[in-house]
Amino acid sequence: DAKHLVPNKMRDFFCTINLDQEEVFRTQVVEKSLSPYFGEEFYFEIPRTFQWLSFYIYDKSVLQKDLRIGKVSIKKEDLCNYTGKENWFMLQPVDSNSEVQGKVHLELKLNELITDNGSVCQQLVVHIKECHGLPLINGQNCDPYATVSLVGPSRNDQKKTKVKKKTSNPQFNETFYFEVTRSSSYTKKSQFQVEEEDIEKLEVRVDLWNNGNLVQDVFLGEIKVPVKVLRNDSFQAWYLLQPRENGNKSSKTDDLGSLRLNICYTEDCVLPSEYYISLRHLLLKSSDVQPISASAAYILSEVCRDKYDAVLPLVRLLLHHHKLVPFVAAVAELDLKDTQEANTVFRGNSLATRCVDEMMKIVGKHYLKVTLKPVIDEICESPKPCEIDPIKLKEGDNVEINMENLRYYVDKVFHEIMQSSISCPTLMCDVFYSLRHLAAKRFPNDPHVQYSAVSSFVFLRFFAVAVVSPHTFHLRPHHPDAQTSRTLTLISKAIQTLGSWGSLTKSKLSSFKETFMSEFFKTFQEEKFTESVKKFLDEVSSTESKEPSGLSEPVHLKEGEMYKRAQGRTRIGKKNFKKRWFCLTSREFTYHKQQDKEPIFTIPIKNILAVEKLDENSFNKKNMFQVLHGEKPLYIQANNCVEASEWIEALCRVTRCNQKRLSFYHPSAFLNGSWLCCKATIENTVGCARCTADVPADTQIEIDGDRETERIYSLFNINMSKIQKLEEACGSIAVYQGPRKEPDDYSNFTIEDSVATFHTLQQIIDVVEKLNESHEKYRKKRSSSATYGSE
């Protein structure tokens, strides 16, 4: 959220997340507020190097360009200082002098020249080779040029490169010469000393600019290198461009407001698979350990400050190796031991509930899409007014009509869910089956608990959450507007209530916080809905094999708006880029003029030969990739680097078993009679670069087991002091035979069996120490390679 934003009156605000200057996500618009609460979470892989993670607050405008109020920029190196905790950041002003990204490659040299009269003078040679990763200007590649200056207390010699058109990676390859010390003789000793002192104060400054043609040139960044570091040696390095010093001194930074962020940034170095054999084995046997609280997986969740940090990689790893169901059953049983009342089963944020939540997000994506997407689309595209809260009604609203509209939508969503049990993934059914039977065993005298154990997940934590935030579950590409959002919230509340009716003995009407919801539910026939919910819960918590209905319908994997290069030619003979709606299923890859229209081009998945990135120099556009199939390659531009990476990964995954996959491809396009990459003139010649490695054929869900194991190793390593204290506690409990007294440090830990827990902890410590050694070797090897600004 943000507070005290400028200008000092109610506005509509939204926030964007940027890698350097590239926007990768934006929040929904919060209307008429000075302190907007966004409350949104974005989880994404970072597909490229970056200098800054930035957050921009915008004032939404209907008629003009959205106004940037201010920003928070955090250097990549500083992210670890803020990770895992909430921080308030003061908004900084946004101006062109501080909006910087990219790097420049320089070679610098000091030459000594002997002049005609035999005296010595020094000459500085600056070779500006190239730049990489310059920002987009107004969404387009820039027209960059560089100025190279030799700056001192009493001099400023400046030279300029040629302008390079439409590129973010310009190749300059220009050399400039500067006289550093004038020829000096021993008769003028005082002047000689002045010149020597001058060298200590001289610096080379390189400024990058975007050529504005008819408008003012835009500053892109600068670097400064003191001449004294050169001495008489040649010096070559990549330098990260920096903001201009004092670029925004005139702006006040204390009156723009502030932004509250919770950032969790992790960076892992994944070693080859054989390094993880011991740790992987230790984690995968967790479900067999008695008691479960003595297992490595359980200990991981205990030592992490936030359980979510542990749950994410743990669930993925156990899923990947088909070990999740027995582990969830074991931790759920432990959870139920502490549950005293039947009507509170699985309502807390325990390890068991977190694991099931994460499993449903991963496994249930397609299930949600086939069940809810059509009705959510209808609600968002032709919304009817549904507000039934008397306080929020607008003038002219009819509460009876609104109630009818809401009832229509609730009935439709409820009906779709009730009919969907056949599509529920088998893994989800297996987990629900375990939970149901464990709850019935724990509370044998309560006939309803077996249903509430399942409904607390499938309704409260799955369907109701997806209804209220469809963009999070990829049911909609964009945030719904404020009115639709409110409608979805009311539907979600109703679905939660209807879902829990089937598992409760008394009517829900009395427990509503809002009287208007009580009035609304008087129109529902409780018995009819209770029976439907009971039947549905029976079906989704059954382990009998269901009909393979999923095979007759293609699985919907990804969709979204991108640009594709025209396959044919335009009238003037130049191919252009057009915005299209792309859709990927397990059967075909299509694009459409608009969402929900018939496809205008289809590629069967079995015909795709390769999916690879496309060099930027092909069309001077970033974030491009190519889909190689029987005909000419399909060239596509994604909206940002995260999106491009996700599409390439999804396409590679679904085509991984294609028999005719290519081994070689062309990284650039075929233009004007030749391939830009290898200069070959025959269009169907074999590619000049090896295709990226295939995804392993046994990957069922997009999970990299080694990567998840590396993340778990990192978490154990970060929390090693807690693990060692826990080991000490187990040791003292095992030895001490009197009344059990645990130190305060360990009071939050579950130590059911100190001997078994001690044994597991020793194994964890041993495995982590060995992996530490392997990482240290890699770090030494990596640190010997060049860094920015070094030779």
CSV table of N, CA, C and O in Angstrom, one decimal, residues 280-281 283-288 292 297 314-330 427 431:
chain,number,residue,atom,x,y,z
A,280,ARG,N,18.3,-34.9,-1.3
A,280,ARG,CA,17.0,-35.3,-2.0
A,280,ARG,C,16.5,-36.6,-1.3
A,280,ARG,O,15.3,-36.7,-1.0
A,281,HIS,N,17.4,-37.5,-1.0
A,281,HIS,CA,17.0,-38.8,-0.4
A,281,HIS,C,16.4,-38.5,1.0
A,281,HIS,O,15.4,-39.1,1.4
A,283,LEU,N,15.0,-35.8,2.1
A,283,LEU,CA,13.7,-35.1,2.1
A,283,LEU,C,12.6,-36.1,1.6
A,283,LEU,O,11.5,-36.1,2.1
A,284,LEU,N,12.9,-36.9,0.6
A,284,LEU,CA,11.9,-37.8,0.0
A,284,LEU,C,11.5,-38.9,1.0
A,284,LEU,O,10.4,-39.5,0.8
A,285,LYS,N,12.3,-39.3,1.9
A,285,LYS,CA,11.9,-40.3,2.8
A,285,LYS,C,11.2,-39.8,4.1
A,285,LYS,O,10.8,-40.5,5.0
A,286,SER,N,10.9,-38.4,4.0
A,286,SER,CA,10.2,-37.8,5.2
A,286,SER,C,8.9,-38.4,5.6
A,286,SER,O,8.6,-38.6,6.8
A,287,SER,N,8.1,-38.8,4.6
A,287,SER,CA,6.8,-39.4,4.9
A,287,SER,C,6.8,-40.7,5.6
A,287,SER,O,5.9,-41.1,6.3
A,288,ASP,N,8.0,-41.4,5.5
A,288,ASP,CA,8.2,-42.7,6.2
A,288,ASP,C,8.7,-42.6,7.6
A,288,ASP,O,8.8,-43.5,8.4
A,292,ILE,N,6.4,-38.0,12.3
A,292,ILE,CA,6.6,-37.1,11.1
A,292,ILE,C,7.4,-35.8,11.5
A,292,ILE,O,8.1,-35.3,10.8
A,297,ALA,N,11.7,-32.8,6.2
A,297,ALA,CA,10.8,-31.9,5.6
A,297,ALA,C,10.0,-31.1,6.7
A,297,ALA,O,9.8,-29.9,6.5
A,314,LEU,N,9.3,-27.3,-1.1
A,314,LEU,CA,9.0,-28.7,-0.6
A,314,LEU,C,7.9,-29.4,-1.4
A,314,LEU,O,8.0,-30.5,-1.8
A,315,VAL,N,6.8,-28.7,-1.6
A,315,VAL,CA,5.6,-29.2,-2.3
A,315,VAL,C,6.0,-29.6,-3.7
A,315,VAL,O,5.7,-30.6,-4.2
A,316,ARG,N,6.8,-28.7,-4.4
A,316,ARG,CA,7.2,-28.9,-5.7
A,316,ARG,C,8.1,-30.2,-5.8
A,316,ARG,O,7.9,-31.0,-6.7
A,317,LEU,N,9.0,-30.3,-4.9
A,317,LEU,CA,9.9,-31.4,-4.9
A,317,LEU,C,9.2,-32.7,-4.7
A,317,LEU,O,9.4,-33.7,-5.4
A,318,LEU,N,8.3,-32.8,-3.6
A,318,LEU,CA,7.6,-34.0,-3.3
A,318,LEU,C,6.6,-34.3,-4.5
A,318,LEU,O,6.4,-35.5,-4.8
A,319,LEU,N,6.0,-33.3,-5.1
A,319,LEU,CA,5.1,-33.6,-6.2
A,319,LEU,C,5.9,-34.2,-7.4
A,319,LEU,O,5.4,-35.2,-8.0
A,320,HIS,N,7.0,-33.7,-7.6
A,320,HIS,CA,7.9,-34.1,-8.8
A,320,HIS,C,8.2,-35.6,-8.6
A,320,HIS,O,8.3,-36.3,-9.6
A,321,HIS,N,8.4,-36.0,-7.3
A,321,HIS,CA,8.8,-37.4,-7.1
A,321,HIS,C,7.7,-38.3,-6.5
A,321,HIS,O,7.9,-39.3,-5.9
A,322,HIS,N,6.4,-37.8,-6.7
A,322,HIS,CA,5.2,-38.6,-6.3
A,322,HIS,C,5.2,-39.0,-4.9
A,322,HIS,O,4.8,-40.1,-4.5
A,323,LYS,N,5.6,-38.1,-4.0
A,323,LYS,CA,5.7,-38.3,-2.6
A,323,LYS,C,4.8,-37.4,-1.7
A,323,LYS,O,4.9,-37.4,-0.5
A,324,LEU,N,4.0,-36.6,-2.4
A,324,LEU,CA,3.3,-35.5,-1.7
A,324,LEU,C,2.1,-36.1,-0.9
A,324,LEU,O,1.9,-35.7,0.3
A,325,VAL,N,1.3,-37.0,-1.4
A,325,VAL,CA,0.1,-37.5,-0.8
A,325,VAL,C,0.4,-38.1,0.6
A,325,VAL,O,-0.2,-37.7,1.6
A,326,PRO,N,1.4,-39.0,0.7
A,326,PRO,CA,1.7,-39.6,2.1
A,326,PRO,C,2.2,-38.5,3.0
A,326,PRO,O,1.9,-38.6,4.3
A,327,PHE,N,3.0,-37.6,2.5
A,327,PHE,CA,3.5,-36.5,3.4
A,327,PHE,C,2.4,-35.6,4.0
A,327,PHE,O,2.3,-35.3,5.2
A,328,VAL,N,1.5,-35.2,3.1
A,328,VAL,CA,0.4,-34.4,3.5
A,328,VAL,C,-0.5,-35.1,4.5
A,328,VAL,O,-0.9,-34.6,5.5
A,329,ALA,N,-0.7,-36.4,4.3
A,329,ALA,CA,-1.5,-37.2,5.2
A,329,ALA,C,-0.9,-37.3,6.6
A,329,ALA,O,-1.5,-37.1,7.6
A,330,ALA,N,0.5,-37.4,6.6
A,330,ALA,CA,1.2,-37.5,7.9
A,330,ALA,C,1.1,-36.2,8.7
A,330,ALA,O,0.9,-36.2,9.9
A,427,LEU,N,-4.8,-36.4,-8.3
A,427,LEU,CA,-4.0,-36.1,-7.1
A,427,LEU,C,-4.7,-35.3,-6.0
A,427,LEU,O,-4.6,-35.6,-4.8
A,431,VAL,N,-5.6,-36.6,-2.1
A,431,VAL,CA,-5.3,-35.8,-0.9
A,431,VAL,C,-6.6,-35.6,-0.1
A,431,VAL,O,-6.7,-35.8,1.1
